[in-house]
Amino acid sequence: MTENIYDQTGRIFDIQRFSIHDGPGIRTIVFLKGCWLRCRWCCNPESQEYKIQQLTINGTTKTVGRDVTVREVMEEVEKDRQYYRRSGGGVTLSGGETMAQPDFAEAIFRACHEYGFTTAIETTAFADREVVERLVPHIDYVLMDIKHMDSKKHEAWTTRPNEKILDNARWIASHASSLTIRVPVIPGFNDSVEEIMAIARFTDSLPGVEQLHLLPYHRLGMDKYTGLGRTYTLPDILPPKNDHMDQLKAAAEAVSSLHVQIGG
């Protein structure tokens, strides 16, 4: 990390204002480039590669990815200070995988606290423990995915096994100010009652964790794959129906003491 945190550089692909689903209150989300996983359903495939890319949608091509300083990020997020103050909101780092750029992420978190903004992260927690231990003290709200309890199936659908993720979840639960577990519910991957119950049991075993969010699969990112010259490998699956999501919610509640909700 550079000596002055505001001069630290990193690579982002978007800054989204006025979010209400990525931590408490009204938040600004900073999307970082780069991820170690390649989830087959990913709705932000432009986030996976660290390199700067060209994305073509409806005949229009745009550059995805730009290098910025923390100072430039803070100039943007500062615009909504009044909304953070009134709603209890703040800044959320997402991706991609935020932990893949630890110097940049830590610098933004520290800058946010200097500005008086709360911090949140959306993460897979597929990262070395030293990175997790370095970042978590600067994060007020951790929003972490648990996608599957079976490591082989996890690897088949995301290209990575899950042991590191589960181990980090245990550490984060014991050390974070707040941890919420989120499950992207993907038909054919983890949408059975048994699979959701297994995740709920694990989540319930994490100290201090009270929230489990079930996030229904959607197809909003499909066009981006074509725009990047890639093939979307799940073209035939449909979003889960409401009654099925209700069944999964009830199953998770039956085996845990968690507050389970559908959506983030």
PDB file of C-alpha atoms in Angstrom:
ATOM      1  CA  MET A   1       0.000   0.000   0.000  1.00  0.00           C
ATOM      2  CA  THR A   2       1.194   3.512  -0.776  1.00  0.00           C
ATOM      3  CA  GLU A   3       2.078   5.750   2.164  1.00  0.00           C
ATOM      4  CA  ASN A   4      -0.872   8.083   1.484  1.00  0.00           C
ATOM      5  CA  ILE A   5      -4.025   5.975   1.292  1.00  0.00           C
ATOM      6  CA  TYR A   6      -5.701   8.530  -0.990  1.00  0.00           C
ATOM      7  CA  ASP A   7      -3.012   7.977  -3.646  1.00  0.00           C
ATOM      8  CA  GLN A   8      -3.535   4.196  -3.646  1.00  0.00           C
ATOM      9  CA  THR A   9      -4.740   3.007  -7.047  1.00  0.00           C
ATOM     10  CA  GLY A  10      -7.022   0.160  -8.038  1.00  0.00           C
ATOM     11  CA  ARG A  11      -9.146  -1.029 -10.912  1.00  0.00           C
ATOM     12  CA  ILE A  12     -12.932  -0.669 -10.930  1.00  0.00           C
ATOM     13  CA  PHE A  13     -15.643  -1.122 -13.531  1.00  0.00           C
ATOM     14  CA  ASP A  14     -18.552   0.784 -12.025  1.00  0.00           C
ATOM     15  CA  ILE A  15     -19.785   2.992  -9.178  1.00  0.00           C
ATOM     16  CA  GLN A  16     -23.488   2.636  -8.445  1.00  0.00           C
ATOM     17  CA  ARG A  17     -25.321   5.146  -6.267  1.00  0.00           C
ATOM     18  CA  PHE A  18     -28.547   4.838  -4.261  1.00  0.00           C
ATOM     19  CA  SER A  19     -28.443   1.079  -3.608  1.00  0.00           C
ATOM     20  CA  ILE A  20     -30.682  -0.300  -0.850  1.00  0.00           C
ATOM     21  CA  HIS A  21     -29.838  -4.017  -1.172  1.00  0.00           C
ATOM     22  CA  ASP A  22     -26.140  -4.166  -0.379  1.00  0.00           C
ATOM     23  CA  GLY A  23     -25.943  -3.345   3.302  1.00  0.00           C
ATOM     24  CA  PRO A  24     -28.019  -1.118   5.584  1.00  0.00           C
ATOM     25  CA  GLY A  25     -29.412   2.204   4.441  1.00  0.00           C
ATOM     26  CA  ILE A  26     -28.727   3.965   1.157  1.00  0.00           C
ATOM     27  CA  ARG A  27     -25.316   2.966  -0.149  1.00  0.00           C
ATOM     28  CA  THR A  28     -22.868   3.617  -2.935  1.00  0.00           C
ATOM     29  CA  ILE A  29     -21.378   0.440  -4.403  1.00  0.00           C
ATOM     30  CA  VAL A  30     -17.884   0.452  -5.855  1.00  0.00           C
ATOM     31  CA  PHE A  31     -17.373  -2.536  -8.169  1.00  0.00           C
ATOM     32  CA  LEU A  32     -13.795  -3.813  -8.344  1.00  0.00           C
ATOM     33  CA  LYS A  33     -12.342  -5.751 -11.263  1.00  0.00           C
ATOM     34  CA  GLY A  34     -11.044  -9.296 -10.877  1.00  0.00           C
ATOM     35  CA  CYS A  35     -12.271 -12.528  -9.282  1.00  0.00           C
ATOM     36  CA  TRP A  36     -10.800 -15.963  -8.619  1.00  0.00           C
ATOM     37  CA  LEU A  37     -14.126 -17.748  -9.152  1.00  0.00           C
ATOM     38  CA  ARG A  38     -15.926 -18.303 -12.434  1.00  0.00           C
ATOM     39  CA  CYS A  39     -19.475 -18.976 -11.271  1.00  0.00           C
ATOM     40  CA  ARG A  40     -21.493 -20.252 -14.199  1.00  0.00           C
ATOM     41  CA  TRP A  41     -24.434 -17.958 -13.362  1.00  0.00           C
ATOM     42  CA  CYS A  42     -22.410 -14.784 -12.708  1.00  0.00           C
ATOM     43  CA  CYS A  43     -24.445 -11.703 -13.656  1.00  0.00           C
ATOM     44  CA  ASN A  44     -21.321  -9.526 -13.869  1.00  0.00           C
ATOM     45  CA  PRO A  45     -18.991 -11.526 -16.164  1.00  0.00           C
ATOM     46  CA  GLU A  46     -17.166  -8.284 -16.968  1.00  0.00           C
ATOM     47  CA  SER A  47     -15.994  -8.312 -13.363  1.00  0.00           C
ATOM     48  CA  GLN A  48     -14.164 -11.623 -13.537  1.00  0.00           C
ATOM     49  CA  GLU A  49     -11.069 -10.657 -15.535  1.00  0.00           C
ATOM     50  CA  TYR A  50      -8.775  -8.047 -13.998  1.00  0.00           C
ATOM     51  CA  LYS A  51      -7.805  -6.824 -17.449  1.00  0.00           C
ATOM     52  CA  ILE A  52      -9.632  -3.930 -19.104  1.00  0.00           C
ATOM     53  CA  GLN A  53     -12.145  -5.259 -21.651  1.00  0.00           C
ATOM     54  CA  GLN A  54     -14.525  -4.199 -24.398  1.00  0.00           C
ATOM     55  CA  LEU A  55     -18.217  -5.029 -23.917  1.00  0.00           C
ATOM     56  CA  THR A  56     -20.721  -4.731 -26.781  1.00  0.00           C
ATOM     57  CA  ILE A  57     -24.438  -4.543 -25.959  1.00  0.00           C
ATOM     58  CA  ASN A  58     -27.094  -3.695 -28.581  1.00  0.00           C
ATOM     59  CA  GLY A  59     -24.461  -2.562 -31.019  1.00  0.00           C
ATOM     60  CA  THR A  60     -22.757  -0.189 -28.582  1.00  0.00           C
ATOM     61  CA  THR A  61     -19.245  -0.961 -27.381  1.00  0.00           C
ATOM     62  CA  LYS A  62     -17.887   0.391 -24.136  1.00  0.00           C
ATOM     63  CA  THR A  63     -14.652  -0.028 -22.220  1.00  0.00           C
ATOM     64  CA  VAL A  64     -15.051  -1.989 -18.984  1.00  0.00           C
ATOM     65  CA  GLY A  65     -12.472  -1.213 -16.343  1.00  0.00           C
ATOM     66  CA  ARG A  66     -10.531   1.873 -15.349  1.00  0.00           C
ATOM     67  CA  ASP A  67      -7.747   2.658 -12.926  1.00  0.00           C
ATOM     68  CA  VAL A  68      -8.576   5.185 -10.228  1.00  0.00           C
ATOM     69  CA  THR A  69      -7.155   6.497  -6.987  1.00  0.00           C
ATOM     70  CA  VAL A  70      -8.902   6.286  -3.647  1.00  0.00           C
ATOM     71  CA  ARG A  71      -9.123  10.081  -3.786  1.00  0.00           C
ATOM     72  CA  GLU A  72     -11.171   9.850  -6.998  1.00  0.00           C
ATOM     73  CA  VAL A  73     -13.466   7.223  -5.478  1.00  0.00           C
ATOM     74  CA  MET A  74     -14.064   9.339  -2.396  1.00  0.00           C
ATOM     75  CA  GLU A  75     -14.899  12.393  -4.512  1.00  0.00           C
ATOM     76  CA  GLU A  76     -17.729  10.353  -6.015  1.00  0.00           C
ATOM     77  CA  VAL A  77     -19.075   8.726  -2.850  1.00  0.00           C
ATOM     78  CA  GLU A  78     -18.908  12.006  -0.936  1.00  0.00           C
ATOM     79  CA  LYS A  79     -21.749  13.336  -3.118  1.00  0.00           C
ATOM     80  CA  ASP A  80     -24.295  11.301  -1.147  1.00  0.00           C
ATOM     81  CA  ARG A  81     -23.146  12.048   2.375  1.00  0.00           C
ATOM     82  CA  GLN A  82     -26.570  13.406   3.343  1.00  0.00           C
ATOM     83  CA  TYR A  83     -28.268  10.162   2.284  1.00  0.00           C
ATOM     84  CA  TYR A  84     -25.827   8.033   4.267  1.00  0.00           C
ATOM     85  CA  ARG A  85     -26.391  10.175   7.340  1.00  0.00           C
ATOM     86  CA  ARG A  86     -30.181  10.078   7.133  1.00  0.00           C
ATOM     87  CA  SER A  87     -30.488   6.372   6.304  1.00  0.00           C
ATOM     88  CA  GLY A  88     -27.571   4.835   8.178  1.00  0.00           C
ATOM     89  CA  GLY A  89     -25.989   3.952   4.836  1.00  0.00           C
ATOM     90  CA  GLY A  90     -22.467   4.164   3.509  1.00  0.00           C
ATOM     91  CA  VAL A  91     -20.113   2.542   1.020  1.00  0.00           C
ATOM     92  CA  THR A  92     -20.065  -1.086  -0.139  1.00  0.00           C
ATOM     93  CA  LEU A  93     -17.228  -2.702  -2.079  1.00  0.00           C
ATOM     94  CA  SER A  94     -18.293  -5.407  -4.503  1.00  0.00           C
ATOM     95  CA  GLY A  95     -16.946  -7.003  -7.658  1.00  0.00           C
ATOM     96  CA  GLY A  96     -15.592  -9.198  -8.863  1.00  0.00           C
ATOM     97  CA  GLU A  97     -13.933 -10.137  -5.623  1.00  0.00           C
ATOM     98  CA  THR A  98     -12.927  -7.180  -3.463  1.00  0.00           C
ATOM     99  CA  MET A  99     -10.309  -9.226  -1.633  1.00  0.00           C
ATOM    100  CA  ALA A 100      -8.410  -9.725  -4.904  1.00  0.00           C
ATOM    101  CA  GLN A 101      -7.256  -6.074  -4.582  1.00  0.00           C
ATOM    102  CA  PRO A 102      -6.422  -5.896  -0.865  1.00  0.00           C
ATOM    103  CA  ASP A 103      -4.265  -2.729  -0.916  1.00  0.00           C
ATOM    104  CA  PHE A 104      -6.949  -0.771  -2.757  1.00  0.00           C
ATOM    105  CA  ALA A 105      -9.794  -2.217  -0.686  1.00  0.00           C
ATOM    106  CA  GLU A 106      -8.110  -1.487   2.640  1.00  0.00           C
ATOM    107  CA  ALA A 107      -7.317   2.059   1.568  1.00  0.00           C
ATOM    108  CA  ILE A 108     -10.940   2.729   0.575  1.00  0.00           C
ATOM    109  CA  PHE A 109     -12.251   1.269   3.834  1.00  0.00           C
ATOM    110  CA  ARG A 110      -9.853   3.407   5.864  1.00  0.00           C
ATOM    111  CA  ALA A 111     -10.746   6.511   3.873  1.00  0.00           C
ATOM    112  CA  CYS A 112     -14.461   5.854   4.367  1.00  0.00           C
ATOM    113  CA  HIS A 113     -14.008   5.694   8.122  1.00  0.00           C
ATOM    114  CA  GLU A 114     -12.015   8.929   8.037  1.00  0.00           C
ATOM    115  CA  TYR A 115     -14.977  10.495   6.212  1.00  0.00           C
ATOM    116  CA  GLY A 116     -17.406   9.038   8.763  1.00  0.00           C
ATOM    117  CA  PHE A 117     -19.007   6.551   6.342  1.00  0.00           C
ATOM    118  CA  THR A 118     -19.865   2.971   7.278  1.00  0.00           C
ATOM    119  CA  THR A 119     -18.249   0.230   5.212  1.00  0.00           C
ATOM    120  CA  ALA A 120     -19.564  -3.026   3.799  1.00  0.00           C
ATOM    121  CA  ILE A 121     -18.220  -5.749   1.565  1.00  0.00           C
ATOM    122  CA  GLU A 122     -19.829  -8.280  -0.752  1.00  0.00           C
ATOM    123  CA  THR A 123     -17.433 -11.214  -0.887  1.00  0.00           C
ATOM    124  CA  THR A 124     -16.976 -14.870  -1.686  1.00  0.00           C
ATOM    125  CA  ALA A 125     -14.194 -14.904   0.945  1.00  0.00           C
ATOM    126  CA  PHE A 126     -12.108 -17.048  -1.382  1.00  0.00           C
ATOM    127  CA  ALA A 127      -8.889 -15.394  -0.250  1.00  0.00           C
ATOM    128  CA  ASP A 128      -5.794 -16.101   1.787  1.00  0.00           C
ATOM    129  CA  ARG A 129      -6.384 -15.797   5.527  1.00  0.00           C
ATOM    130  CA  GLU A 130      -3.836 -13.000   5.846  1.00  0.00           C
ATOM    131  CA  VAL A 131      -5.944 -10.882   3.465  1.00  0.00           C
ATOM    132  CA  VAL A 132      -9.134 -11.645   5.381  1.00  0.00           C
ATOM    133  CA  GLU A 133      -7.495 -10.749   8.693  1.00  0.00           C
ATOM    134  CA  ARG A 134      -6.147  -7.547   7.198  1.00  0.00           C
ATOM    135  CA  LEU A 135      -9.463  -6.286   5.785  1.00  0.00           C
ATOM    136  CA  VAL A 136     -12.125  -7.388   8.267  1.00  0.00           C
ATOM    137  CA  PRO A 137     -11.146  -4.912  11.042  1.00  0.00           C
ATOM    138  CA  HIS A 138     -11.992  -2.076   8.618  1.00  0.00           C
ATOM    139  CA  ILE A 139     -15.425  -3.466   7.612  1.00  0.00           C
ATOM    140  CA  ASP A 140     -18.660  -2.726   9.453  1.00  0.00           C
ATOM    141  CA  TYR A 141     -20.878  -5.171   7.521  1.00  0.00           C
ATOM    142  CA  VAL A 142     -19.722  -8.363   5.822  1.00  0.00           C
ATOM    143  CA  LEU A 143     -22.096  -9.844   3.240  1.00  0.00           C
ATOM    144  CA  MET A 144     -20.696 -13.239   2.323  1.00  0.00           C
ATOM    145  CA  ASP A 145     -21.837 -15.911  -0.112  1.00  0.00           C
ATOM    146  CA  ILE A 146     -22.094 -19.556   0.829  1.00  0.00           C
ATOM    147  CA  LYS A 147     -22.966 -21.256  -2.435  1.00  0.00           C
ATOM    148  CA  HIS A 148     -22.799 -24.972  -1.572  1.00  0.00           C
ATOM    149  CA  MET A 149     -21.594 -27.282   1.190  1.00  0.00           C
ATOM    150  CA  ASP A 150     -20.332 -29.980  -1.190  1.00  0.00           C
ATOM    151  CA  SER A 151     -16.832 -29.022  -2.316  1.00  0.00           C
ATOM    152  CA  LYS A 152     -16.826 -31.065  -5.529  1.00  0.00           C
ATOM    153  CA  LYS A 153     -20.114 -29.623  -6.733  1.00  0.00           C
ATOM    154  CA  HIS A 154     -18.945 -26.161  -5.703  1.00  0.00           C
ATOM    155  CA  GLU A 155     -15.817 -26.587  -7.810  1.00  0.00           C
ATOM    156  CA  ALA A 156     -17.755 -27.967 -10.779  1.00  0.00           C
ATOM    157  CA  TRP A 157     -19.940 -24.852 -10.924  1.00  0.00           C
ATOM    158  CA  THR A 158     -17.487 -22.141  -9.781  1.00  0.00           C
ATOM    159  CA  THR A 159     -14.056 -23.650 -10.727  1.00  0.00           C
ATOM    160  CA  ARG A 160     -12.930 -23.551  -7.076  1.00  0.00           C
ATOM    161  CA  PRO A 161     -13.470 -25.868  -4.088  1.00  0.00           C
ATOM    162  CA  ASN A 162     -15.100 -24.461  -0.960  1.00  0.00           C
ATOM    163  CA  GLU A 163     -12.819 -25.441   1.950  1.00  0.00           C
ATOM    164  CA  LYS A 164     -11.042 -22.078   2.067  1.00  0.00           C
ATOM    165  CA  ILE A 165     -14.396 -20.279   1.918  1.00  0.00           C
ATOM    166  CA  LEU A 166     -15.911 -22.241   4.792  1.00  0.00           C
ATOM    167  CA  ASP A 167     -12.787 -21.855   6.923  1.00  0.00           C
ATOM    168  CA  ASN A 168     -12.806 -18.108   6.324  1.00  0.00           C
ATOM    169  CA  ALA A 169     -16.510 -17.947   7.161  1.00  0.00           C
ATOM    170  CA  ARG A 170     -15.768 -19.400  10.589  1.00  0.00           C
ATOM    171  CA  TRP A 171     -12.983 -16.880  11.197  1.00  0.00           C
ATOM    172  CA  ILE A 172     -15.013 -13.916   9.940  1.00  0.00           C
ATOM    173  CA  ALA A 173     -17.988 -14.892  12.115  1.00  0.00           C
ATOM    174  CA  SER A 174     -15.748 -14.784  15.182  1.00  0.00           C
ATOM    175  CA  HIS A 175     -14.094 -11.472  14.335  1.00  0.00           C
ATOM    176  CA  ALA A 176     -16.385  -9.316  12.173  1.00  0.00           C
ATOM    177  CA  SER A 177     -18.682  -6.617  13.540  1.00  0.00           C
ATOM    178  CA  SER A 178     -21.556  -8.063  11.496  1.00  0.00           C
ATOM    179  CA  LEU A 179     -21.798 -11.041   9.142  1.00  0.00           C
ATOM    180  CA  THR A 180     -24.745 -11.930   6.916  1.00  0.00           C
ATOM    181  CA  ILE A 181     -24.679 -15.102   4.831  1.00  0.00           C
ATOM    182  CA  ARG A 182     -26.224 -14.950   1.383  1.00  0.00           C
ATOM    183  CA  VAL A 183     -27.065 -17.837  -0.932  1.00  0.00           C
ATOM    184  CA  PRO A 184     -27.540 -17.356  -4.667  1.00  0.00           C
ATOM    185  CA  VAL A 185     -30.241 -19.958  -5.344  1.00  0.00           C
ATOM    186  CA  ILE A 186     -29.398 -21.554  -8.690  1.00  0.00           C
ATOM    187  CA  PRO A 187     -31.684 -24.226 -10.226  1.00  0.00           C
ATOM    188  CA  GLY A 188     -29.809 -27.483 -10.711  1.00  0.00           C
ATOM    189  CA  PHE A 189     -26.964 -26.377  -8.480  1.00  0.00           C
ATOM    190  CA  ASN A 190     -28.233 -25.723  -4.961  1.00  0.00           C
ATOM    191  CA  ASP A 191     -32.000 -25.289  -5.096  1.00  0.00           C
ATOM    192  CA  SER A 192     -33.048 -28.512  -3.375  1.00  0.00           C
ATOM    193  CA  VAL A 193     -34.457 -28.526   0.145  1.00  0.00           C
ATOM    194  CA  GLU A 194     -31.575 -30.722   1.310  1.00  0.00           C
ATOM    195  CA  GLU A 195     -28.893 -28.400  -0.087  1.00  0.00           C
ATOM    196  CA  ILE A 196     -30.429 -25.273   1.436  1.00  0.00           C
ATOM    197  CA  MET A 197     -30.902 -27.032   4.769  1.00  0.00           C
ATOM    198  CA  ALA A 198     -27.209 -27.981   4.780  1.00  0.00           C
ATOM    199  CA  ILE A 199     -26.209 -24.347   4.215  1.00  0.00           C
ATOM    200  CA  ALA A 200     -28.644 -23.196   6.908  1.00  0.00           C
ATOM    201  CA  ARG A 201     -27.196 -25.637   9.445  1.00  0.00           C
ATOM    202  CA  PHE A 202     -23.679 -24.446   8.711  1.00  0.00           C
ATOM    203  CA  THR A 203     -24.720 -20.798   8.931  1.00  0.00           C
ATOM    204  CA  ASP A 204     -26.494 -21.424  12.220  1.00  0.00           C
ATOM    205  CA  SER A 205     -23.251 -22.863  13.614  1.00  0.00           C
ATOM    206  CA  LEU A 206     -21.371 -19.610  12.976  1.00  0.00           C
ATOM    207  CA  PRO A 207     -21.074 -17.515  16.145  1.00  0.00           C
ATOM    208  CA  GLY A 208     -23.070 -14.309  16.074  1.00  0.00           C
ATOM    209  CA  VAL A 209     -24.622 -14.873  12.656  1.00  0.00           C
ATOM    210  CA  GLU A 210     -28.368 -14.278  12.630  1.00  0.00           C
ATOM    211  CA  GLN A 211     -29.214 -13.499   8.999  1.00  0.00           C
ATOM    212  CA  LEU A 212     -29.512 -15.847   5.996  1.00  0.00           C
ATOM    213  CA  HIS A 213     -30.598 -14.328   2.686  1.00  0.00           C
ATOM    214  CA  LEU A 214     -31.777 -16.522  -0.184  1.00  0.00           C
ATOM    215  CA  LEU A 215     -31.200 -14.708  -3.483  1.00  0.00           C
ATOM    216  CA  PRO A 216     -33.206 -16.128  -6.419  1.00  0.00           C
ATOM    217  CA  TYR A 217     -31.338 -16.701  -9.668  1.00  0.00           C
ATOM    218  CA  HIS A 218     -32.036 -14.201 -12.439  1.00  0.00           C
ATOM    219  CA  ARG A 219     -30.954 -13.943 -16.079  1.00  0.00           C
ATOM    220  CA  LEU A 220     -30.131 -10.243 -16.239  1.00  0.00           C
ATOM    221  CA  GLY A 221     -26.486 -10.750 -17.158  1.00  0.00           C
ATOM    222  CA  MET A 222     -26.917 -13.147 -20.085  1.00  0.00           C
ATOM    223  CA  ASP A 223     -26.380 -10.570 -22.844  1.00  0.00           C
ATOM    224  CA  LYS A 224     -23.071  -9.553 -21.349  1.00  0.00           C
ATOM    225  CA  TYR A 225     -21.541 -12.943 -22.176  1.00  0.00           C
ATOM    226  CA  THR A 226     -22.253 -12.470 -25.866  1.00  0.00           C
ATOM    227  CA  GLY A 227     -20.980  -8.903 -25.578  1.00  0.00           C
ATOM    228  CA  LEU A 228     -17.681 -10.227 -24.224  1.00  0.00           C
ATOM    229  CA  GLY A 229     -17.427 -12.952 -26.877  1.00  0.00           C
ATOM    230  CA  ARG A 230     -18.233 -15.674 -24.350  1.00  0.00           C
ATOM    231  CA  THR A 231     -20.863 -18.413 -24.158  1.00  0.00           C
ATOM    232  CA  TYR A 232     -23.412 -18.411 -21.357  1.00  0.00           C
ATOM    233  CA  THR A 233     -23.497 -22.031 -20.164  1.00  0.00           C
ATOM    234  CA  LEU A 234     -26.897 -21.961 -18.418  1.00  0.00           C
ATOM    235  CA  PRO A 235     -29.204 -20.733 -21.205  1.00  0.00           C
ATOM    236  CA  ASP A 236     -32.062 -23.091 -20.400  1.00  0.00           C
ATOM    237  CA  ILE A 237     -32.532 -22.648 -16.658  1.00  0.00           C
ATOM    238  CA  LEU A 238     -35.286 -20.372 -15.401  1.00  0.00           C
ATOM    239  CA  PRO A 239     -35.545 -18.334 -12.207  1.00  0.00           C
ATOM    240  CA  PRO A 240     -37.079 -20.315  -9.312  1.00  0.00           C
ATOM    241  CA  LYS A 241     -40.778 -19.791  -8.756  1.00  0.00           C
ATOM    242  CA  ASN A 242     -42.033 -17.932  -5.698  1.00  0.00           C
ATOM    243  CA  ASP A 243     -43.610 -21.002  -4.117  1.00  0.00           C
ATOM    244  CA  HIS A 244     -40.342 -22.907  -4.413  1.00  0.00           C
ATOM    245  CA  MET A 245     -38.435 -20.067  -2.780  1.00  0.00           C
ATOM    246  CA  ASP A 246     -41.012 -20.084   0.030  1.00  0.00           C
ATOM    247  CA  GLN A 247     -40.419 -23.817   0.458  1.00  0.00           C
ATOM    248  CA  LEU A 248     -36.655 -23.301   0.690  1.00  0.00           C
ATOM    249  CA  LYS A 249     -37.120 -20.497   3.201  1.00  0.00           C
ATOM    250  CA  ALA A 250     -39.301 -22.726   5.377  1.00  0.00           C
ATOM    251  CA  ALA A 251     -36.739 -25.540   5.143  1.00  0.00           C
ATOM    252  CA  ALA A 252     -33.913 -23.254   6.277  1.00  0.00           C
ATOM    253  CA  GLU A 253     -36.017 -21.974   9.175  1.00  0.00           C
ATOM    254  CA  ALA A 254     -36.897 -25.527  10.228  1.00  0.00           C
ATOM    255  CA  VAL A 255     -33.268 -26.460  10.902  1.00  0.00           C
ATOM    256  CA  SER A 256     -31.949 -23.170  12.299  1.00  0.00           C
ATOM    257  CA  SER A 257     -32.684 -20.229  14.561  1.00  0.00           C
ATOM    258  CA  LEU A 258     -31.780 -17.787  11.773  1.00  0.00           C
ATOM    259  CA  HIS A 259     -33.806 -14.944  10.376  1.00  0.00           C
ATOM    260  CA  VAL A 260     -34.250 -16.182   6.797  1.00  0.00           C
ATOM    261  CA  GLN A 261     -35.406 -13.863   4.051  1.00  0.00           C
ATOM    262  CA  ILE A 262     -35.836 -14.064   0.302  1.00  0.00           C
ATOM    263  CA  GLY A 263     -33.803 -11.363  -1.405  1.00  0.00           C
ATOM    264  CA  GLY A 264     -31.089  -9.111  -0.036  1.00  0.00           C
TER     265      GLY A 264
END
